[in-house]
């Protein structure tokens, strides 16, 4: 059994990460402000939102906001999604020209609007097409290319071992496996048996993903699957500091002290400020709503606050209301 605490460096191709904890790419969430927070609070790498392999949309405002920039912190990793090998190769080249240091290929997204275009996890039904896509993308760029996938299309068709072996043969430098089939969506409980089986069959780094919500679960997944790294997605929503909590637990064998109300308040306010700067008033305050909902959901009696916050129509009101909320939380703790 490897020493979990010693798992502090992951190498993907020639790229060295500062640790083995990765922030998952999540559509509508993993924008630059969120990635910056995850990196600041312990993620060894963050990955951008899905970038469509469709050159018709690359110069739209939406795509521009999703573009990686040379100002991004840490390793500049971009996830691309599509089903046409040539278009995927072009998307990889386009992002590398604009500063991407690593390209990740999405074959794990279960969303219908992605799958109906034969992209995301729908590709798991077509190993030969997967092979063509991987060969094209790897051949098109001189940065490491990774793959994110699921355990299979459904429970009767788990083929992640076959896909992982194809990926390794095509020059993919690491593979992330979400412990569910496409049919599972995000329901039920992630199964790690398939991830463990893949790790036993290939030599490139294997990254485990799915239902890792606590430091204790992170340690268990590492030990059971023997994965080289873990990827955290939904558990980082409203808790981007989960990465430093996991790192602390793996190193010290005990839980890190929880963030104080003051500390959480500062994280939320700085996050909102970044959102407002990036998106402007109209869009920024709307995106802020979901993040504030996640940040505050575990505080007692916060339901009324979240309902109020969801209808505020300018950024200054949002900030003022948020400060008042945290002030009330502090007063309640003192009384």
Short mmCIF file of C-alpha atoms in Angstrom, two decimals:
data_model
loop_
_atom_site.label_atom_id
_atom_site.label_comp_id
_atom_site.label_asym_id
_atom_site.label_seq_id
_atom_site.Cartn_x
_atom_site.Cartn_y
_atom_site.Cartn_z
CA UNK A 1 0.00 0.00 0.00
CA UNK A 2 1.44 3.36 -1.01
CA UNK A 3 1.86 6.11 1.53
CA UNK A 4 -1.10 8.41 0.82
CA UNK A 5 0.71 11.41 2.30
CA UNK A 6 3.53 10.88 -0.20
CA UNK A 7 1.14 11.36 -3.13
CA UNK A 8 1.98 15.03 -3.36
CA UNK A 9 3.18 15.32 -6.96
CA UNK A 10 1.44 14.25 -10.13
CA UNK A 11 3.13 14.39 -13.50
CA UNK A 12 1.06 14.54 -16.70
CA UNK A 13 3.41 14.33 -19.63
CA UNK A 14 6.09 16.89 -18.82
CA UNK A 15 3.78 18.93 -16.59
CA UNK A 16 4.25 18.64 -12.83
CA UNK A 17 1.31 19.50 -10.60
CA UNK A 18 1.84 20.86 -7.10
CA UNK A 19 -0.23 17.96 -5.72
CA UNK A 20 -2.64 15.22 -6.77
CA UNK A 21 -5.94 17.08 -6.24
CA UNK A 22 -7.74 18.43 -9.31
CA UNK A 23 -10.76 20.72 -9.63
CA UNK A 24 -13.21 19.24 -12.14
CA UNK A 25 -14.44 21.16 -15.17
CA UNK A 26 -18.12 21.98 -14.59
CA UNK A 27 -20.32 23.70 -17.16
CA UNK A 28 -21.52 27.10 -15.97
CA UNK A 29 -19.36 26.90 -12.83
CA UNK A 30 -15.66 26.45 -13.61
CA UNK A 31 -15.09 29.97 -14.87
CA UNK A 32 -11.94 31.95 -14.10
CA UNK A 33 -13.08 33.28 -10.67
CA UNK A 34 -14.04 29.79 -9.47
CA UNK A 35 -10.86 28.19 -10.83
CA UNK A 36 -8.78 30.87 -9.14
CA UNK A 37 -10.41 30.15 -5.77
CA UNK A 38 -9.95 26.38 -6.09
CA UNK A 39 -6.28 26.86 -6.96
CA UNK A 40 -5.74 29.33 -4.12
CA UNK A 41 -7.25 26.84 -1.70
CA UNK A 42 -5.21 23.82 -2.64
CA UNK A 43 -6.15 22.37 -6.02
CA UNK A 44 -3.06 21.16 -7.89
CA UNK A 45 -4.78 21.91 -11.18
CA UNK A 46 -8.07 23.34 -12.36
CA UNK A 47 -9.74 22.61 -15.71
CA UNK A 48 -11.86 25.06 -17.70
CA UNK A 49 -15.49 24.64 -18.67
CA UNK A 50 -16.23 22.65 -21.84
CA UNK A 51 -15.06 24.38 -25.00
CA UNK A 52 -17.15 23.36 -28.00
CA UNK A 53 -15.34 21.91 -31.02
CA UNK A 54 -17.39 24.12 -33.30
CA UNK A 55 -15.44 27.00 -34.84
CA UNK A 56 -18.67 28.89 -35.61
CA UNK A 57 -19.02 29.82 -31.92
CA UNK A 58 -15.39 30.46 -30.98
CA UNK A 59 -15.61 34.21 -31.45
CA UNK A 60 -18.88 34.73 -29.58
CA UNK A 61 -18.97 36.59 -26.26
CA UNK A 62 -19.83 33.32 -24.47
CA UNK A 63 -16.77 31.54 -25.82
CA UNK A 64 -14.57 34.57 -25.13
CA UNK A 65 -15.54 34.42 -21.44
CA UNK A 66 -14.66 30.73 -21.36
CA UNK A 67 -11.28 31.18 -23.00
CA UNK A 68 -8.23 30.49 -20.92
CA UNK A 69 -5.82 33.41 -20.63
CA UNK A 70 -2.15 33.76 -19.85
CA UNK A 71 -3.23 35.46 -16.61
CA UNK A 72 -4.85 32.25 -15.37
CA UNK A 73 -3.26 30.84 -12.23
CA UNK A 74 -1.54 27.47 -12.25
CA UNK A 75 -1.56 25.08 -15.18
CA UNK A 76 -3.78 26.34 -17.99
CA UNK A 77 -5.93 23.29 -18.77
CA UNK A 78 -8.83 23.45 -21.24
CA UNK A 79 -11.49 20.80 -21.77
CA UNK A 80 -12.84 20.38 -25.30
CA UNK A 81 -16.00 18.55 -26.32
CA UNK A 82 -17.25 17.31 -29.70
CA UNK A 83 -17.44 14.24 -31.91
CA UNK A 84 -15.74 15.18 -35.19
CA UNK A 85 -12.03 14.23 -35.09
CA UNK A 86 -10.92 17.13 -37.32
CA UNK A 87 -12.97 19.72 -35.43
CA UNK A 88 -11.66 18.41 -32.11
CA UNK A 89 -8.10 18.72 -33.39
CA UNK A 90 -8.80 22.30 -34.53
CA UNK A 91 -10.31 23.14 -31.13
CA UNK A 92 -7.19 21.80 -29.42
CA UNK A 93 -4.89 23.80 -31.71
CA UNK A 94 -6.98 26.97 -31.23
CA UNK A 95 -6.74 26.74 -27.43
CA UNK A 96 -3.03 25.96 -27.42
CA UNK A 97 -2.45 29.04 -29.59
CA UNK A 98 -4.32 31.04 -26.95
CA UNK A 99 -2.25 29.75 -24.04
CA UNK A 100 -3.56 26.30 -23.07
CA UNK A 101 -0.83 24.11 -21.55
CA UNK A 102 -2.96 20.96 -21.39
CA UNK A 103 -5.97 19.75 -23.39
CA UNK A 104 -8.59 17.51 -21.78
CA UNK A 105 -11.11 15.65 -23.95
CA UNK A 106 -14.63 15.33 -22.55
CA UNK A 107 -16.17 11.88 -22.96
CA UNK A 108 -17.93 11.96 -19.61
CA UNK A 109 -20.68 14.58 -19.85
CA UNK A 110 -24.11 12.85 -19.64
CA UNK A 111 -26.19 15.90 -20.64
CA UNK A 112 -28.76 15.20 -23.37
CA UNK A 113 -27.91 18.31 -25.40
CA UNK A 114 -24.28 17.12 -25.58
CA UNK A 115 -25.06 13.41 -26.08
CA UNK A 116 -27.53 13.98 -28.91
CA UNK A 117 -24.61 15.43 -30.89
CA UNK A 118 -22.75 12.17 -30.22
CA UNK A 119 -20.40 14.01 -27.87
CA UNK A 120 -19.53 13.58 -24.20
CA UNK A 121 -20.29 10.15 -22.76
CA UNK A 122 -22.30 9.15 -25.87
CA UNK A 123 -18.94 8.45 -27.50
CA UNK A 124 -18.37 5.50 -25.18
CA UNK A 125 -20.59 3.47 -27.51
CA UNK A 126 -18.11 3.93 -30.37
CA UNK A 127 -14.55 2.88 -29.48
CA UNK A 128 -13.36 3.22 -33.09
CA UNK A 129 -14.50 6.84 -33.26
CA UNK A 130 -12.86 7.48 -29.88
CA UNK A 131 -9.61 6.15 -31.29
CA UNK A 132 -9.81 8.50 -34.30
CA UNK A 133 -10.55 11.53 -32.11
CA UNK A 134 -7.70 10.78 -29.71
CA UNK A 135 -5.19 10.19 -32.50
CA UNK A 136 -6.17 13.44 -34.23
CA UNK A 137 -6.04 15.58 -31.10
CA UNK A 138 -2.79 14.10 -29.79
CA UNK A 139 -1.22 14.55 -33.23
CA UNK A 140 -2.38 18.16 -33.51
CA UNK A 141 -0.78 19.69 -30.42
CA UNK A 142 2.52 19.52 -28.57
CA UNK A 143 1.02 19.77 -25.07
CA UNK A 144 -0.22 16.82 -22.98
CA UNK A 145 -3.70 15.55 -23.88
CA UNK A 146 -5.86 13.86 -21.23
CA UNK A 147 -9.23 12.14 -21.35
CA UNK A 148 -12.23 12.27 -19.01
CA UNK A 149 -14.72 9.45 -19.27
CA UNK A 150 -17.22 7.34 -17.37
CA UNK A 151 -17.27 3.64 -16.56
CA UNK A 152 -19.44 2.88 -19.60
CA UNK A 153 -22.66 3.67 -21.45
CA UNK A 154 -24.85 1.73 -19.02
CA UNK A 155 -24.44 -1.01 -16.40
CA UNK A 156 -24.55 -3.72 -19.06
CA UNK A 157 -21.90 -1.99 -21.15
CA UNK A 158 -19.03 -0.98 -18.89
CA UNK A 159 -16.09 -0.59 -21.22
CA UNK A 160 -13.79 1.88 -19.44
CA UNK A 161 -10.91 -0.62 -19.43
CA UNK A 162 -11.09 -0.93 -23.23
CA UNK A 163 -11.33 2.86 -23.62
CA UNK A 164 -8.42 3.42 -21.20
CA UNK A 165 -6.22 1.01 -23.15
CA UNK A 166 -7.12 2.74 -26.44
CA UNK A 167 -6.32 6.09 -24.80
CA UNK A 168 -2.91 4.93 -23.61
CA UNK A 169 -2.08 3.49 -27.04
CA UNK A 170 -3.06 6.81 -28.67
CA UNK A 171 -0.69 8.85 -26.52
CA UNK A 172 -3.13 10.17 -23.92
CA UNK A 173 -1.11 11.21 -20.85
CA UNK A 174 -3.72 10.65 -18.11
CA UNK A 175 -7.31 9.49 -17.81
CA UNK A 176 -10.00 10.63 -15.40
CA UNK A 177 -12.85 8.22 -14.72
CA UNK A 178 -16.13 9.27 -13.13
CA UNK A 179 -17.42 6.24 -11.24
CA UNK A 180 -20.80 6.11 -12.96
CA UNK A 181 -22.13 5.05 -16.32
CA UNK A 182 -23.77 7.55 -18.66
CA UNK A 183 -27.18 6.04 -17.80
CA UNK A 184 -26.57 6.80 -14.10
CA UNK A 185 -26.24 10.55 -14.79
CA UNK A 186 -25.38 11.82 -11.28
CA UNK A 187 -27.78 9.48 -9.48
CA UNK A 188 -27.02 6.67 -7.08
CA UNK A 189 -23.59 6.12 -5.60
CA UNK A 190 -20.33 6.20 -7.51
CA UNK A 191 -18.66 2.80 -7.89
CA UNK A 192 -14.90 2.65 -7.72
CA UNK A 193 -14.39 -0.99 -8.75
CA UNK A 194 -14.06 0.01 -12.39
CA UNK A 195 -11.53 2.74 -11.58
CA UNK A 196 -9.48 0.25 -9.59
CA UNK A 197 -9.64 -2.22 -12.52
CA UNK A 198 -8.46 0.43 -14.98
CA UNK A 199 -5.55 1.38 -12.71
CA UNK A 200 -4.44 -2.26 -12.73
CA UNK A 201 -4.44 -2.43 -16.54
CA UNK A 202 -2.68 0.75 -17.69
CA UNK A 203 0.48 2.65 -16.81
CA UNK A 204 -0.56 6.28 -17.46
CA UNK A 205 -1.93 8.21 -14.44
CA UNK A 206 -5.51 7.41 -13.45
CA UNK A 207 -7.62 10.11 -11.79
CA UNK A 208 -10.65 9.03 -9.74
CA UNK A 209 -13.80 11.16 -9.80
CA UNK A 210 -17.30 10.95 -8.32
CA UNK A 211 -18.86 11.40 -4.86
CA UNK A 212 -15.66 12.50 -3.14
CA UNK A 213 -17.10 14.99 -0.67
CA UNK A 214 -14.96 14.73 2.47
CA UNK A 215 -11.28 14.29 3.33
CA UNK A 216 -12.07 10.84 4.73
CA UNK A 217 -13.71 9.77 1.46
CA UNK A 218 -10.74 11.10 -0.48
CA UNK A 219 -8.37 8.90 1.53
CA UNK A 220 -10.63 5.86 1.10
CA UNK A 221 -10.82 6.35 -2.68
CA UNK A 222 -7.05 6.71 -2.94
CA UNK A 223 -6.49 3.57 -0.91
CA UNK A 224 -9.13 1.45 -2.64
CA UNK A 225 -8.53 2.44 -6.26
CA UNK A 226 -4.78 3.17 -5.98
CA UNK A 227 -5.51 6.10 -8.31
CA UNK A 228 -2.75 8.62 -8.91
CA UNK A 229 -5.02 11.59 -8.23
CA UNK A 230 -8.60 12.51 -7.44
CA UNK A 231 -10.86 15.05 -9.10
CA UNK A 232 -13.39 17.05 -7.08
CA UNK A 233 -16.45 18.56 -8.73
CA UNK A 234 -19.74 19.25 -6.97
CA UNK A 235 -18.21 19.06 -3.46
CA UNK A 236 -16.23 22.23 -4.24
CA UNK A 237 -19.38 24.24 -4.95
CA UNK A 238 -19.64 26.67 -2.06
CA UNK A 239 -16.54 25.07 -0.55
CA UNK A 240 -13.53 25.70 -2.80
CA UNK A 241 -11.28 25.18 0.23
CA UNK A 242 -12.10 21.43 0.23
CA UNK A 243 -8.77 20.85 -1.53
CA UNK A 244 -6.71 22.22 1.35
CA UNK A 245 -8.90 20.25 3.78
CA UNK A 246 -8.14 17.02 1.90
CA UNK A 247 -4.43 17.80 1.60
CA UNK A 248 -4.21 18.53 5.33
CA UNK A 249 -6.00 15.30 6.23
CA UNK A 250 -3.82 13.18 3.95
CA UNK A 251 -0.68 14.74 5.42
CA UNK A 252 -1.63 14.92 9.11
CA UNK A 253 -4.28 12.24 9.57
CA UNK A 254 -6.65 14.71 11.21
CA UNK A 255 -9.22 17.21 10.03
CA UNK A 256 -8.26 20.81 9.42
CA UNK A 257 -10.04 23.35 11.58
CA UNK A 258 -13.20 24.61 9.86
CA UNK A 259 -13.17 28.08 8.34
CA UNK A 260 -14.55 30.79 10.59
CA UNK A 261 -17.55 32.89 9.59
CA UNK A 262 -15.16 35.80 8.95
CA UNK A 263 -13.03 33.67 6.63
CA UNK A 264 -16.02 32.37 4.68
CA UNK A 265 -17.39 35.89 4.36
CA UNK A 266 -14.11 37.10 2.85
CA UNK A 267 -14.06 34.21 0.36
CA UNK A 268 -17.63 34.89 -0.75
CA UNK A 269 -17.18 38.64 -1.07
CA UNK A 270 -13.98 38.28 -3.09
CA UNK A 271 -15.67 35.67 -5.31
CA UNK A 272 -18.59 38.01 -5.97
CA UNK A 273 -16.24 40.90 -6.75
CA UNK A 274 -14.44 38.75 -9.34
CA UNK A 275 -17.77 37.70 -10.90
CA UNK A 276 -18.95 41.30 -11.18
CA UNK A 277 -15.67 42.35 -12.80
CA UNK A 278 -15.69 39.49 -15.31
CA UNK A 279 -19.36 39.47 -16.31
CA UNK A 280 -20.61 42.96 -15.50
CA UNK A 281 -23.61 43.89 -13.35
CA UNK A 282 -26.44 42.13 -15.21
CA UNK A 283 -24.87 38.72 -15.69
CA UNK A 284 -22.54 38.87 -12.70
CA UNK A 285 -25.27 39.21 -10.10
CA UNK A 286 -27.24 36.35 -11.65
CA UNK A 287 -24.25 34.01 -11.60
CA UNK A 288 -23.52 35.12 -8.03
CA UNK A 289 -26.90 33.80 -6.87
CA UNK A 290 -26.09 30.12 -7.31
CA UNK A 291 -22.68 30.45 -5.68
CA UNK A 292 -24.09 32.31 -2.67
CA UNK A 293 -26.78 29.64 -2.40
CA UNK A 294 -24.04 26.98 -2.10
CA UNK A 295 -21.89 29.00 0.29
CA UNK A 296 -24.73 29.64 2.74
CA UNK A 297 -26.89 26.51 2.56
CA UNK A 298 -25.41 24.86 5.65
CA UNK A 299 -26.00 27.79 7.99
CA UNK A 300 -29.01 27.45 10.27
CA UNK A 301 -32.13 29.31 9.17
CA UNK A 302 -30.54 30.53 5.93
CA UNK A 303 -33.56 29.64 3.75
CA UNK A 304 -35.16 33.07 4.11
CA UNK A 305 -31.87 34.81 3.28
CA UNK A 306 -31.41 32.77 0.10
CA UNK A 307 -34.95 33.53 -1.05
CA UNK A 308 -34.30 37.24 -0.52
CA UNK A 309 -30.91 37.10 -2.21
CA UNK A 310 -32.36 35.41 -5.30
CA UNK A 311 -34.48 38.47 -6.16
CA UNK A 312 -31.98 41.27 -5.52
CA UNK A 313 -31.44 43.23 -8.69
CA UNK A 314 -28.14 45.06 -8.26
CA UNK A 315 -24.69 44.11 -7.08
CA UNK A 316 -24.43 46.64 -4.24
CA UNK A 317 -27.64 45.24 -2.72
CA UNK A 318 -26.18 41.75 -2.98
CA UNK A 319 -23.00 42.77 -1.14
CA UNK A 320 -24.88 44.72 1.56
CA UNK A 321 -27.33 41.86 2.16
CA UNK A 322 -24.55 39.30 2.30
CA UNK A 323 -22.59 41.33 4.86
CA UNK A 324 -25.74 41.67 6.98
CA UNK A 325 -26.30 37.90 6.77
CA UNK A 326 -22.82 37.06 8.02
CA UNK A 327 -23.12 39.69 10.75
CA UNK A 328 -26.29 37.99 11.94
CA UNK A 329 -24.56 34.59 11.91
CA UNK A 330 -21.79 36.00 14.12
CA UNK A 331 -24.33 37.54 16.52
CA UNK A 332 -26.18 34.22 16.76
CA UNK A 333 -22.95 32.42 17.59
CA UNK A 334 -22.19 34.88 20.42
CA UNK A 335 -25.64 34.69 21.99
#
